[in-house]
Amino acid sequence: MKNRQVQCSDGVPEFTGEDFFRPGESVYIHMSTEFPDFVGVVHKHKFIEIVYIISGQAVHVVGDHRSGASKGDLFIINYETPHAFYGDKDFKEEFISYDLMFTPDFFNLSMIDGANFESLGSSYLFNSLFPENQRFGPDLQLTGSSYNVFGDIFKKIYLEYKGREKGYIDIIRAYVIELIIKMFRKMDTSAQQSISYRQARVVDSALSYLRENFNTHVTMKDLANRTFLSKDYFGRMFRETTGLPVSALLQQIRIEQACKLLCSTDRKITQVAEDCGFGDMKSFYNCFKKTMGVTPGEYRNAAVQADQAKT
């Protein structure tokens, strides 16, 4: 790192590529131990920084947000984002990280016209990896990354940069592209898992509500309103998760309850239908026979005969 930095009006040091990059280059990498005075200093920069934690623990501060950092974690810090890593000096391992810095033109593609990492999302190279509606904030963290996945790539970038053998910039460019592709593969997997988990929770809640209120007039709109989702979106999510639309699953629950009442009580069939939420006998009979293959009366008689046979 060269001995020059720009003081911004807010008093936070702002580094540019000239502070790190070799002449004619737009990429740089070092290990945090090479510049120990750089750790624990709030700063910002006019380039993209990707930090990968090799060992130890730290706290990463971005504005008012604080997050833990440990081995295997990866951080992407956007342009002009004030931040700092504060190493935990009491931890058994020293805090060490790889710090990779580059500007979008490092890829030598006339594809990025903005100063934000978000621009990569609309680029030709990465448009298949970024949904159009995906946006990044000032920083992004991937936790628990396998060292063998990201750490080895950082190590290869570091060794190429230090070795400066013929073609090293082209090789580093390829490694950085590999890193970003694998990084967003992990993001996509994590996002899908997160979405699946949230969907499961929403649908489980809806199923519990249906089981508790099957005898009332429940509609898909009611369930969607309870989850603050649109009717169409909730309906698709419910069907994808359960394999049935809301109306079919509600009927299934009602018929299950009707079977229990027919077997365990002597209520009239009309009362059973009403107690299970059916508005008229015709729909109850049609639904029951379609589901069970027999009428409610035939089902009850068969259950009575089965009980008598046991005694």
C-alpha positions as CSV (number, residue, x, y, z in Angstrom):
1,M,0.0,0.0,0.0
2,K,1.3,3.4,-0.9
3,N,1.5,6.2,1.6
4,R,-1.3,8.4,0.3
5,Q,-5.0,8.6,1.2
6,V,-7.8,11.1,0.6
7,Q,-9.5,12.6,3.6
8,C,-13.2,13.0,2.9
9,S,-15.3,15.8,4.3
10,D,-16.8,13.4,6.9
11,G,-13.3,12.7,8.2
12,V,-13.2,9.0,7.1
13,P,-10.1,8.1,5.0
14,E,-11.0,7.2,1.5
15,F,-8.6,5.1,-0.5
16,T,-8.5,4.9,-4.3
17,G,-7.0,2.4,-6.6
18,E,-3.8,4.5,-6.9
19,D,-3.2,3.7,-3.2
20,F,-2.9,0.0,-4.0
21,F,-2.8,-0.9,-7.6
22,R,0.4,-1.2,-9.6
23,P,0.6,1.2,-12.6
24,G,-1.7,0.0,-15.4
25,E,-3.5,-2.5,-13.2
26,S,-6.8,-2.5,-11.4
27,V,-6.5,-5.4,-9.0
28,Y,-4.6,-5.9,-5.8
29,I,-4.4,-8.5,-3.0
30,H,-2.7,-8.7,0.4
31,M,-2.9,-10.5,3.7
32,S,-4.0,-8.4,6.7
33,T,-0.8,-9.2,8.5
34,E,1.1,-7.3,5.9
35,F,-0.6,-4.1,7.0
36,P,-1.5,-4.5,10.7
37,D,-2.1,-0.8,11.1
38,F,-4.9,-1.1,8.5
39,V,-6.9,-3.4,10.8
40,G,-9.3,-1.6,13.2
41,V,-9.3,1.7,11.1
42,V,-12.6,2.9,9.7
43,H,-12.2,3.7,6.1
44,K,-13.8,3.6,2.7
45,H,-12.6,3.1,-0.8
46,K,-13.3,3.7,-4.5
47,F,-13.1,0.0,-5.5
48,I,-14.7,-3.3,-4.6
49,E,-13.2,-5.2,-1.7
50,I,-13.7,-8.9,-1.0
51,V,-12.4,-10.0,2.4
52,Y,-11.9,-13.7,3.2
53,I,-11.2,-14.7,6.8
54,I,-8.3,-17.2,7.1
55,S,-8.1,-17.5,10.9
56,G,-9.2,-15.8,14.1
57,Q,-12.2,-13.8,14.9
58,A,-13.2,-10.2,14.5
59,V,-16.1,-7.8,14.5
60,H,-17.0,-6.1,11.2
61,V,-18.5,-2.7,11.6
62,V,-20.4,-1.0,8.7
63,G,-22.1,2.1,9.9
64,D,-24.2,1.2,12.9
65,H,-24.3,-2.5,11.9
66,R,-21.9,-4.9,13.6
67,S,-21.4,-8.6,12.6
68,G,-19.1,-11.3,13.8
69,A,-16.4,-12.6,11.5
70,S,-14.6,-15.9,11.8
71,K,-12.7,-18.4,9.7
72,G,-14.4,-19.2,6.4
73,D,-16.5,-16.0,6.3
74,L,-16.5,-13.9,3.2
75,F,-17.4,-10.2,3.0
76,I,-18.0,-8.0,-0.1
77,I,-17.7,-4.3,0.6
78,N,-19.0,-1.9,-1.9
79,Y,-17.7,1.5,-3.1
80,E,-17.5,4.3,-0.6
81,T,-18.8,2.2,2.3
82,P,-17.2,3.2,5.7
83,H,-16.2,0.0,7.5
84,A,-13.6,-1.6,9.7
85,F,-12.5,-5.1,11.0
86,Y,-11.6,-5.2,14.7
87,G,-9.6,-8.4,15.4
88,D,-10.3,-10.2,18.6
89,K,-6.9,-10.1,20.3
90,D,-8.1,-12.5,23.1
91,F,-9.0,-15.3,20.7
92,K,-6.6,-18.3,20.5
93,E,-5.9,-17.7,16.8
94,E,-4.6,-14.4,15.3
95,F,-7.1,-12.6,13.0
96,I,-5.8,-12.9,9.4
97,S,-7.6,-12.3,6.2
98,Y,-7.1,-12.0,2.5
99,D,-8.1,-8.6,1.1
100,L,-8.9,-8.6,-2.6
101,M,-9.5,-5.3,-4.3
102,F,-10.5,-4.5,-7.8
103,T,-12.5,-2.1,-10.0
104,P,-15.1,-3.4,-12.4
105,D,-13.0,-2.5,-15.4
106,F,-10.6,-5.2,-14.2
107,F,-12.7,-7.6,-16.3
108,N,-12.0,-5.5,-19.4
109,L,-15.5,-5.6,-20.5
110,S,-17.4,-2.5,-21.5
111,M,-20.3,-3.8,-19.5
112,I,-20.2,-1.7,-16.3
113,D,-21.0,1.9,-16.4
114,G,-21.6,2.5,-12.7
115,A,-19.5,2.8,-9.6
116,N,-21.5,0.2,-7.6
117,F,-21.0,-3.6,-7.3
118,E,-24.7,-3.8,-8.3
119,S,-23.7,-3.0,-11.8
120,L,-22.2,-6.5,-12.1
121,G,-25.8,-7.8,-11.9
122,S,-26.7,-6.2,-15.2
123,S,-23.5,-7.1,-17.0
124,Y,-23.2,-9.5,-19.9
125,L,-20.9,-11.8,-17.9
126,F,-22.9,-12.1,-14.8
127,N,-26.5,-11.6,-15.9
128,S,-27.3,-15.3,-15.6
129,L,-26.3,-15.2,-12.0
130,F,-28.2,-12.2,-10.8
131,P,-32.0,-11.9,-10.9
132,E,-33.1,-8.6,-12.3
133,N,-34.8,-7.7,-9.0
134,Q,-31.7,-8.6,-6.9
135,R,-29.9,-5.7,-5.3
136,F,-27.0,-5.4,-3.0
137,G,-26.5,-3.1,-0.1
138,P,-23.3,-1.5,1.0
139,D,-21.9,-4.9,2.1
140,L,-22.6,-8.5,1.9
141,Q,-21.6,-11.4,4.1
142,L,-21.4,-15.1,3.4
143,T,-20.9,-17.1,6.5
144,G,-19.4,-20.5,7.1
145,S,-17.8,-20.8,3.7
146,S,-15.6,-23.9,3.1
147,Y,-11.9,-23.0,3.1
148,N,-11.4,-25.5,0.3
149,V,-14.0,-23.6,-1.9
150,F,-13.0,-20.0,-1.5
151,G,-9.7,-20.1,0.5
152,D,-7.9,-22.0,-2.2
153,I,-9.0,-19.5,-4.8
154,F,-7.7,-16.6,-2.7
155,K,-4.5,-18.4,-2.1
156,K,-3.9,-18.9,-5.9
157,I,-4.8,-15.2,-6.5
158,Y,-2.3,-14.2,-3.8
159,L,0.5,-16.4,-5.1
160,E,0.0,-15.3,-8.7
161,Y,0.0,-11.6,-7.6
162,K,3.2,-12.0,-5.6
163,G,4.9,-14.1,-8.3
164,R,4.3,-11.8,-11.2
165,E,5.0,-14.4,-13.7
166,K,4.1,-13.9,-17.4
167,G,0.4,-13.6,-17.9
168,Y,-0.3,-13.4,-14.1
169,I,-3.0,-10.7,-14.5
170,D,-5.0,-12.8,-17.0
171,I,-4.8,-15.8,-14.6
172,I,-5.9,-13.6,-11.7
173,R,-8.8,-12.3,-13.8
174,A,-9.9,-15.9,-14.4
175,Y,-9.6,-16.8,-10.7
176,V,-11.6,-13.7,-9.7
177,I,-14.4,-14.6,-12.2
178,E,-14.3,-18.2,-10.7
179,L,-14.5,-16.7,-7.2
180,I,-17.5,-14.5,-8.1
181,I,-19.4,-17.3,-9.9
182,K,-18.9,-19.7,-7.0
183,M,-19.7,-17.0,-4.5
184,F,-23.1,-16.4,-6.1
185,R,-23.8,-20.1,-6.5
186,K,-23.5,-20.2,-2.7
187,M,-25.7,-17.1,-2.4
188,D,-28.3,-18.7,-4.6
189,T,-28.3,-21.9,-2.6
190,S,-28.5,-20.0,0.7
191,A,-31.3,-17.8,-0.7
192,Q,-33.3,-20.8,-1.9
193,Q,-32.9,-22.6,1.4
194,S,-34.0,-19.4,3.2
195,I,-37.0,-19.1,0.9
196,S,-37.9,-22.7,1.3
197,Y,-37.7,-22.4,5.1
198,R,-39.9,-19.3,5.1
199,Q,-42.4,-20.9,2.8
200,A,-42.6,-24.0,5.0
201,R,-43.2,-21.8,8.1
202,V,-46.0,-19.9,6.3
203,V,-47.7,-23.0,5.0
204,D,-47.4,-24.8,8.4
205,S,-49.1,-21.8,10.0
206,A,-51.8,-21.9,7.4
207,L,-52.3,-25.6,7.9
208,S,-52.6,-25.1,11.7
209,Y,-55.2,-22.4,11.1
210,L,-57.2,-24.6,8.8
211,R,-57.2,-27.5,11.3
212,E,-58.4,-25.2,14.0
213,N,-61.0,-23.4,11.9
214,F,-62.1,-26.0,9.4
215,N,-65.7,-25.7,10.5
216,T,-65.9,-22.0,9.6
217,H,-66.0,-20.2,6.3
218,V,-62.2,-20.1,5.5
219,T,-61.1,-18.8,2.1
220,M,-57.7,-18.6,0.5
221,K,-58.0,-14.8,0.7
222,D,-58.3,-15.1,4.5
223,L,-55.1,-17.2,4.7
224,A,-53.2,-14.9,2.4
225,N,-54.2,-11.8,4.4
226,R,-53.0,-13.5,7.6
227,T,-49.5,-13.9,6.0
228,F,-49.5,-10.5,4.3
229,L,-49.1,-12.1,0.9
230,S,-51.1,-11.7,-2.2
231,K,-53.8,-14.2,-2.9
232,D,-52.2,-15.5,-6.1
233,Y,-48.7,-15.8,-4.6
234,F,-49.9,-17.5,-1.5
235,G,-52.0,-19.9,-3.5
236,R,-49.0,-20.9,-5.7
237,M,-46.8,-21.3,-2.6
238,F,-49.4,-23.4,-0.8
239,R,-49.9,-25.7,-3.7
240,E,-46.1,-26.1,-4.4
241,T,-45.6,-27.1,-0.7
242,T,-48.6,-29.3,-0.1
243,G,-49.4,-30.6,-3.6
244,L,-53.0,-29.5,-3.2
245,P,-54.8,-26.2,-3.6
246,V,-56.2,-24.6,-0.4
247,S,-59.8,-25.7,-1.2
248,A,-58.9,-29.3,-1.7
249,L,-56.9,-29.6,1.4
250,L,-59.6,-27.9,3.5
251,Q,-62.1,-30.4,2.1
252,Q,-59.7,-33.2,3.0
253,I,-59.4,-31.9,6.6
254,R,-63.2,-31.6,6.9
255,I,-63.8,-35.1,5.6
256,E,-61.2,-36.5,8.1
257,Q,-63.1,-34.7,10.9
258,A,-66.4,-36.0,9.6
259,C,-65.2,-39.5,9.6
260,K,-64.1,-39.1,13.3
261,L,-67.5,-37.8,14.2
262,L,-69.4,-40.5,12.3
263,C,-67.4,-43.1,14.1
264,S,-67.3,-41.6,17.6
265,T,-70.6,-39.9,18.0
266,D,-74.3,-40.6,17.3
267,R,-74.9,-37.1,15.8
268,K,-77.2,-36.9,12.8
269,I,-75.4,-36.8,9.5
270,T,-76.8,-33.3,8.9
271,Q,-75.3,-32.2,12.2
272,V,-71.9,-33.8,11.3
273,A,-71.9,-31.9,8.0
274,E,-72.7,-28.6,9.7
275,D,-70.1,-29.2,12.4
276,C,-67.5,-29.8,9.8
277,G,-68.1,-26.6,7.9
278,F,-70.2,-27.8,5.0
279,G,-72.9,-25.4,4.0
280,D,-75.3,-27.9,2.4
281,M,-75.9,-31.6,2.5
282,K,-75.5,-32.1,-1.3
283,S,-71.9,-30.8,-1.3
284,F,-71.2,-32.8,1.8
285,Y,-72.5,-36.0,0.3
286,N,-70.7,-35.4,-3.0
287,C,-67.4,-34.6,-1.3
288,F,-67.6,-37.4,1.2
289,K,-68.3,-40.1,-1.5
290,K,-65.7,-38.7,-3.8
291,T,-63.1,-38.9,-1.1
292,M,-64.1,-42.1,0.8
293,G,-65.8,-44.0,-1.9
294,V,-69.0,-44.5,0.1
295,T,-71.8,-42.3,1.5
296,P,-71.6,-41.0,5.1
297,G,-74.3,-43.4,6.2
298,E,-72.5,-46.4,4.6
299,Y,-69.3,-45.3,6.3
300,R,-70.9,-45.1,9.7
301,N,-72.6,-48.5,9.3
302,A,-69.3,-50.1,8.2
303,A,-67.6,-48.6,11.3
304,V,-70.4,-49.9,13.6
305,Q,-70.1,-53.4,12.1
306,A,-66.3,-53.3,12.5
307,D,-66.7,-52.4,16.2
308,Q,-69.2,-55.2,16.8
309,A,-67.0,-57.7,15.1
310,K,-64.2,-56.9,17.6
311,T,-66.5,-57.7,20.5
